[in-house]
Coordinates of C-alpha atoms in Angstrom, one line a residue:
X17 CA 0.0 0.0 0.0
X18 CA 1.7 3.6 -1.2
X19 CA 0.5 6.0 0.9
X20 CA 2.0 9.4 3.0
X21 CA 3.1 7.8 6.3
X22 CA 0.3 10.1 8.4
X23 CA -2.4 8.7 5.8
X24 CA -1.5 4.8 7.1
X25 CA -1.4 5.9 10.5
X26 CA -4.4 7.7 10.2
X27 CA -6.5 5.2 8.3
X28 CA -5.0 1.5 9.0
X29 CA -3.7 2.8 12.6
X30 CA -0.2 1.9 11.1
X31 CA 1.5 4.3 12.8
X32 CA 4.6 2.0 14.3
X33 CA 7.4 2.0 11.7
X34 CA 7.1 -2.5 11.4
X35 CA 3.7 -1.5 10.9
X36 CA 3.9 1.1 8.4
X37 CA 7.1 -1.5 6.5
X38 CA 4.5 -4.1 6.4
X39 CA 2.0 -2.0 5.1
X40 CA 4.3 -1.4 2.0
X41 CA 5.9 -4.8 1.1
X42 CA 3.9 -7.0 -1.3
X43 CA 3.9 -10.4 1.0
X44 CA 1.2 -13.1 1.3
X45 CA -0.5 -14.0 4.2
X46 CA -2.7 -17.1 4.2
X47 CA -3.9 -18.2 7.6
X48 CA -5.7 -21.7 8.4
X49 CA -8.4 -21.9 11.1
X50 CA -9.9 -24.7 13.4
X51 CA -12.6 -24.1 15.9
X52 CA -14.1 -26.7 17.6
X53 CA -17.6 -25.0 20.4
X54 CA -20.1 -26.6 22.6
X55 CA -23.0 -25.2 23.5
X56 CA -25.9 -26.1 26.1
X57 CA -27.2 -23.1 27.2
X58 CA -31.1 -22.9 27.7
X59 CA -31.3 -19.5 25.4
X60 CA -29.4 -18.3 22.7
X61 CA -30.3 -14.9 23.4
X62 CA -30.9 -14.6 27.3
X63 CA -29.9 -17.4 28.7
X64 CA -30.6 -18.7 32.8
X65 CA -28.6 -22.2 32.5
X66 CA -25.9 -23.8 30.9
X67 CA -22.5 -23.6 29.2
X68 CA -20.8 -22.5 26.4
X69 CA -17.0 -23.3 25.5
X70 CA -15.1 -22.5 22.3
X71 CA -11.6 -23.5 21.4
X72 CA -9.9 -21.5 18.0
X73 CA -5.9 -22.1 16.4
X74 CA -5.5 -20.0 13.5
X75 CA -1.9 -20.6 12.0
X76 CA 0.6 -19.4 8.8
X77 CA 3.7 -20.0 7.6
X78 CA 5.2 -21.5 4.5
X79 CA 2.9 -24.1 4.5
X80 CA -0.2 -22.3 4.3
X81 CA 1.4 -20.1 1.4
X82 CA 2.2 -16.8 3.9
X83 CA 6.0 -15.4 3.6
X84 CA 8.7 -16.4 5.4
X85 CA 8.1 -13.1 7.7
X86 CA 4.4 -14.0 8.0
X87 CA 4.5 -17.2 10.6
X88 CA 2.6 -17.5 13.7
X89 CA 0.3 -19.6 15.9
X90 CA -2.8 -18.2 17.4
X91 CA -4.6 -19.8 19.8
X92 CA -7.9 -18.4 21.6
X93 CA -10.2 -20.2 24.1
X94 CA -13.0 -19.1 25.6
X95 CA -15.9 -20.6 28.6
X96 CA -19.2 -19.1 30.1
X97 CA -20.9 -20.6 32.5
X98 CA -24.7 -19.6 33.6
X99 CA -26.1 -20.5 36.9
X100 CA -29.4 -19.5 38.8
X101 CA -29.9 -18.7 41.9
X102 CA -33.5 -19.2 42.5
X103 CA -36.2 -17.2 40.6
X104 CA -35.0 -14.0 40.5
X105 CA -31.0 -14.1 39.8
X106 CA -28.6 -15.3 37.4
X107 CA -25.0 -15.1 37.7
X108 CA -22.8 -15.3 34.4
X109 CA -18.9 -15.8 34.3
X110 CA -16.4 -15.8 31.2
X111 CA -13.3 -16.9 30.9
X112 CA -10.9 -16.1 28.0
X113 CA -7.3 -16.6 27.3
X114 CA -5.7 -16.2 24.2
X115 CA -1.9 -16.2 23.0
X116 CA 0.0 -15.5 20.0
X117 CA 2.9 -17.7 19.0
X118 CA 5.8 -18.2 17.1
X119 CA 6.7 -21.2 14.9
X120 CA 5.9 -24.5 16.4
X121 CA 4.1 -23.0 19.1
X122 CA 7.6 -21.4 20.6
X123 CA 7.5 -18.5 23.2
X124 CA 11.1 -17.3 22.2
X125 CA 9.5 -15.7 19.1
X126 CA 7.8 -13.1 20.8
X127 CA 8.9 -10.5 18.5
X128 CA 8.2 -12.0 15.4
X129 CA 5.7 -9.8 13.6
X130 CA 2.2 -10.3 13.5
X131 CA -0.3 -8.5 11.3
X132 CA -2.3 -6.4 13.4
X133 CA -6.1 -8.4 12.5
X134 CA -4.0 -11.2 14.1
X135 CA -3.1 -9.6 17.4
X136 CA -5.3 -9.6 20.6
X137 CA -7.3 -6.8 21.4
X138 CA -9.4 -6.2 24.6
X139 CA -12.3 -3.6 26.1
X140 CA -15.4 -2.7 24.9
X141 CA -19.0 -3.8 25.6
X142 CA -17.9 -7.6 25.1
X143 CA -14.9 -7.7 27.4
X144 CA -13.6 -5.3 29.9
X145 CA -16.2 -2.8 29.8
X146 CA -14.1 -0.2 31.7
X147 CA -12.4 0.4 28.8
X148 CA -13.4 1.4 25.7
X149 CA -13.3 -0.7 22.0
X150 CA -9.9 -2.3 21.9
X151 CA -8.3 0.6 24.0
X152 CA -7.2 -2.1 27.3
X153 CA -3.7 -2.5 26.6
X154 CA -0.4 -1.9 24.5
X155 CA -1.1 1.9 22.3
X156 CA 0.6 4.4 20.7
X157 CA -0.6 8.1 20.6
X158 CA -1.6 11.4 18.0
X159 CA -1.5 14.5 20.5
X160 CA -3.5 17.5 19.1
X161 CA 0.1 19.6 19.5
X162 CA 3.5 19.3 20.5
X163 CA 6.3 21.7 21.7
X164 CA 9.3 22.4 19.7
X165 CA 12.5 22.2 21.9
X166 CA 16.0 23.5 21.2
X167 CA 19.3 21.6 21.9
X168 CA 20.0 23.9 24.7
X169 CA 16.6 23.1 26.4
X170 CA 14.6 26.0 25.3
X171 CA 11.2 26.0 24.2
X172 CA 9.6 27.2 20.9
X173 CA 10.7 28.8 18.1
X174 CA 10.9 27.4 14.9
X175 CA 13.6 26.3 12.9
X176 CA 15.0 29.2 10.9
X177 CA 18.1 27.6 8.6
X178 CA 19.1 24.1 7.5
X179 CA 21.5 24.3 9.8
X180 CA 19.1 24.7 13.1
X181 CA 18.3 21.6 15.3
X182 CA 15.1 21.0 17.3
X183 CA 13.4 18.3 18.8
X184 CA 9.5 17.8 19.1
X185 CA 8.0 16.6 22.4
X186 CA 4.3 16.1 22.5
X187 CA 2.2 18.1 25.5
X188 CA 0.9 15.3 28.0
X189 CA -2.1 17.7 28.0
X190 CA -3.1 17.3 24.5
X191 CA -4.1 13.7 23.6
X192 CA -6.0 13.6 20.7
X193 CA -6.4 9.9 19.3
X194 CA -5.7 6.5 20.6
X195 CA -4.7 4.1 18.4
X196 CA -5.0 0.3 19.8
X197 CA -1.8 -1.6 18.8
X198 CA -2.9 -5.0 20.4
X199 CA -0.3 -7.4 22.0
X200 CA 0.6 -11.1 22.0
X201 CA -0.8 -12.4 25.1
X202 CA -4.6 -11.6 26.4
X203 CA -6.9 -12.5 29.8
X204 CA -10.0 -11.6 30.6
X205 CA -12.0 -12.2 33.0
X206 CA -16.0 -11.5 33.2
X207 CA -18.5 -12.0 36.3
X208 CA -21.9 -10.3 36.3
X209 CA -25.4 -11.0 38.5
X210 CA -28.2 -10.7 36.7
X211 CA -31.4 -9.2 38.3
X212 CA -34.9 -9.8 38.2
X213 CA -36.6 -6.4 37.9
X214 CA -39.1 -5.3 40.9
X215 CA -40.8 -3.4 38.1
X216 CA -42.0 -4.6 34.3
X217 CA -40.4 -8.0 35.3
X218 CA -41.0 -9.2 31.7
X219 CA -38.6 -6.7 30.2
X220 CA -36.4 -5.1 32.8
X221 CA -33.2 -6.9 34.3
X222 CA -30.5 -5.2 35.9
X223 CA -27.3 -6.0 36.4
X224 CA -24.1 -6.0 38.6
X225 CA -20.8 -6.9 37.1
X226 CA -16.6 -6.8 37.6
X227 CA -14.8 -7.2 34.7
X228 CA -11.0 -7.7 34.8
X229 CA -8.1 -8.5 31.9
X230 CA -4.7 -7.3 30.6
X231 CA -3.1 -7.6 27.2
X232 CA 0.4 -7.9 27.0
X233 CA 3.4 -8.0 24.3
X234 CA 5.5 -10.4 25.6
X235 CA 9.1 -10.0 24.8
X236 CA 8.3 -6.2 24.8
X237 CA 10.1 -4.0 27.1
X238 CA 8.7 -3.1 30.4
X239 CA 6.3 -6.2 29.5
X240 CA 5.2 -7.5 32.5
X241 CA 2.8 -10.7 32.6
X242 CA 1.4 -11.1 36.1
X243 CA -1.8 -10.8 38.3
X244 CA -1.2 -7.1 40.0
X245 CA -0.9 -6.0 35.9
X246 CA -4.8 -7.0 35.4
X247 CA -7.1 -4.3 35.1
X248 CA -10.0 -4.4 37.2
X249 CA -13.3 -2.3 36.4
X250 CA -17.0 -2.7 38.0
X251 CA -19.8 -1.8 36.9
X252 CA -23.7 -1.5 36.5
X253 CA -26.2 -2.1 33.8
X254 CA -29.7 -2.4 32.9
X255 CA -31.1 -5.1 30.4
X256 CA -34.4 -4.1 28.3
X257 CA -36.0 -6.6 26.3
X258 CA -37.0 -5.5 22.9
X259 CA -38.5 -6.7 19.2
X260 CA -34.9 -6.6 17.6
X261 CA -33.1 -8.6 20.9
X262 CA -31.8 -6.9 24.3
X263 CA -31.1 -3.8 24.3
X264 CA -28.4 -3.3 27.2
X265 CA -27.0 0.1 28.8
X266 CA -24.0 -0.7 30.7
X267 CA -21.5 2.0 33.0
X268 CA -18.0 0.9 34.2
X269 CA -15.7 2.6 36.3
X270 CA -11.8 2.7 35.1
X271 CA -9.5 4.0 37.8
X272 CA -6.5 3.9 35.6
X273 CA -4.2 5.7 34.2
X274 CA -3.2 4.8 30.2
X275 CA -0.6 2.8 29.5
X276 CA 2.9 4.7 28.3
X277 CA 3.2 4.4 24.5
X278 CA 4.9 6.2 21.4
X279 CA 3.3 9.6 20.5
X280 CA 3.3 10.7 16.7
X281 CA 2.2 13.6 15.4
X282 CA 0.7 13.0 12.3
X283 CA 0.9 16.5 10.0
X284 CA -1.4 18.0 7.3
X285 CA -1.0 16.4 4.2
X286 CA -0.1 19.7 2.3
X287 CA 2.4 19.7 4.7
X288 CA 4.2 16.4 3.4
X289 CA 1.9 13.8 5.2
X290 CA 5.0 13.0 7.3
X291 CA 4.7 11.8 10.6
X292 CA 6.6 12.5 13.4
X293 CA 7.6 11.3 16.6
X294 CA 7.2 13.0 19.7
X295 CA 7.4 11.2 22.5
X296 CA 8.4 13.4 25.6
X297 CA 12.8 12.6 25.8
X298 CA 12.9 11.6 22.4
X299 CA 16.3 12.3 20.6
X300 CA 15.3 12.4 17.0
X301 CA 16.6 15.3 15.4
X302 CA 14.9 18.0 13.7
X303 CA 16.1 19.7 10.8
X304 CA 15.4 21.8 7.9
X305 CA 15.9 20.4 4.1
X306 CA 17.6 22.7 1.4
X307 CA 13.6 23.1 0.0
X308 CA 12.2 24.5 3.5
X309 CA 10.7 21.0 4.3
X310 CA 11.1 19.8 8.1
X311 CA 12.4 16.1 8.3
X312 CA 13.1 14.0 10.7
X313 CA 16.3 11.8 11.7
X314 CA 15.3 8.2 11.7
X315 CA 15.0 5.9 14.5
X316 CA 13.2 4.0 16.9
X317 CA 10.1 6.2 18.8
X318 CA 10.3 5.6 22.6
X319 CA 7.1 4.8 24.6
X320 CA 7.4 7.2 26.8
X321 CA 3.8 9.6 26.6
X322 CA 2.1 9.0 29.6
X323 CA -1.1 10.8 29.7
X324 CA -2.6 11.9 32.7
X325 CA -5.2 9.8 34.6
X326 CA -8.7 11.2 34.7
X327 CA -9.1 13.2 38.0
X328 CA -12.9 13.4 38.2
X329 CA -15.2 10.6 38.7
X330 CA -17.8 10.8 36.5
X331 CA -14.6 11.3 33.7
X332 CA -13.6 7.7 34.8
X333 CA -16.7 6.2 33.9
X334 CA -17.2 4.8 30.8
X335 CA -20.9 3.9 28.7
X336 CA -21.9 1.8 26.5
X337 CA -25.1 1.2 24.7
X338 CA -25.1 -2.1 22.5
X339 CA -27.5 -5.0 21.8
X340 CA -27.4 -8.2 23.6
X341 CA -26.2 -9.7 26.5
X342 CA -22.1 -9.1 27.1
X343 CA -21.9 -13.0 26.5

């Protein structure tokens, strides 16, 4: 795909430079999947009883037809369990793991690439609510605006020969877009009581729920795979039966800061489409071209844009409004 790298970034949320290399190499990718599921709950749409289990490996490599750099095993499995509790309450729990590997199934491939509708994603109505659609997890970052900073340390001012140096660092103040980058390694973790309306029984349900999951990169640096790196985020919900299925409202609250990532300012395309990093501490030079064009020195674009964690409580909480039950 030829495109200005602010365009992939902005469109296909290539904004990594692996990503962005992929992006442009021709290269086949053919991936083989096997599922087996079993299913015995007591309603497909609302269900009060049962169990429903569902075990996925999707694979590539040469054998499949994908490039030499297109090789990975993925494997996803996923259990719900319903249980009553007398007339008026059910309680639901999920249970999904999910782990992207290298050839024959090794762990010491972690940084093999993966294509990014391979990787795991989490949050969003279906998973950890506290979190919205794919954003629990590894992410890079598009401030609005960044600061221009000199080699002495001074700030602003704007490059004025092609002999000038500056450095861009991105305002922690000023996050504009999130873009989801998804990891290697995924749990979640789902646990919800459903409740029997006082009023319009028929139609009404409410619910209590704690959601909790983490996706990692393993391999990664700073990666850390453990319990205390799960992110944990209650919540409450109400369930309304309609012609078209359940329609259910559902408000978590997420105490946590994002996770650091790589900020990129992505500029206007009549500006040259480029995009550049600017990660606070970031050492990528600055200069000006011969034609008056800014460039950038290349190299890699440290995770280090941290933005701040939401100070009020109603900011922390985080609605959704989707059809049917979360699973």
């Amino acid at each position: 795909t030829e495109a200005q790298p602010a365009l992939l970034c902005a469109v296909f949320n290539a904004c990594e430079e692996a990503d962005r290399v992929a992006y442009r190499r021709s290269q086949l990718l053919a991936v083989a999947s096997f599922a087996l599921a079993r299913e015995t709950a007591n309603d497909p749409v609302n269900p009060t009883k049962g169990t429903a289990a569902r075990v996925e490996w999707r694979t590539a490599g040469t054998y499949t037809g994908s490039d030499a750099s297109l090789r990975f095993n993925k494997l996803l499995a996923d259990g719900t369990v319903y249980a009553p509790i007398g007339t008026d309450i059910v309680i639901a729990a999920r249970l999904r793991v999910g782990a992207v590997l290298g050839p024959g199934f090794s762990f010491s491939n972690a940084a093999l690439f993966i294509p990014q509708q391979e990787r795991l994603f989490a949050g969003g109505p279906t998973t950890v609510r506290g979190f919205r659609q794919n954003e629990l997890g590894p992410a890079a970052y598009i401030p609005n605006g960044y600061d221009t900073v000199r080699t002495d340390g001074s700030r602003g001012g704007n490059l004025t020969s092609a002999t000038d140096t500056v450095y861009f660092r991105a305002r922690t103040d000023t996050v504009g877009r999130i873009v989801p980058t998804g990891g290697n390694a995924l749990v979640v973790a789902m646990v919800e009581a459903r409740l029997r309306s006082p009023v319009f029984p028929e139609v009404l349900q409410w619910t209590v729920f704690a959601d909790a999951g983490s996706v990692w990169n393993r391999g990664a640096s700073g990666s850390n795979l453990g319990f205390r790196t799960l992110r944990w985020t209650p919540g409450i919900g109400l369930r309304l039966r309609t012609l078209i299925g359940v329609l259910r409202v559902d408000v978590a609250y997420n105490p946590y800061a994002r996770p650091a990532g790589a900020a990129y300012y992505d500029a206007p395309f009549g500006a040259g489409g480029a995009l550049f990093c600017v990660s606070p501490s970031n050492t990528l030079r600055v200069t000006a071209t011969a034609d008056g064009h800014v460039q950038q020195a290349a190299g890699t674009c440290p995770a280090t844009f941290q933005p701040p964690r939401e100070s009020s409580f109603f900011r922390r909480l985080t609605p959704s409004i989707t059809i049917g039950q979360a699973f």
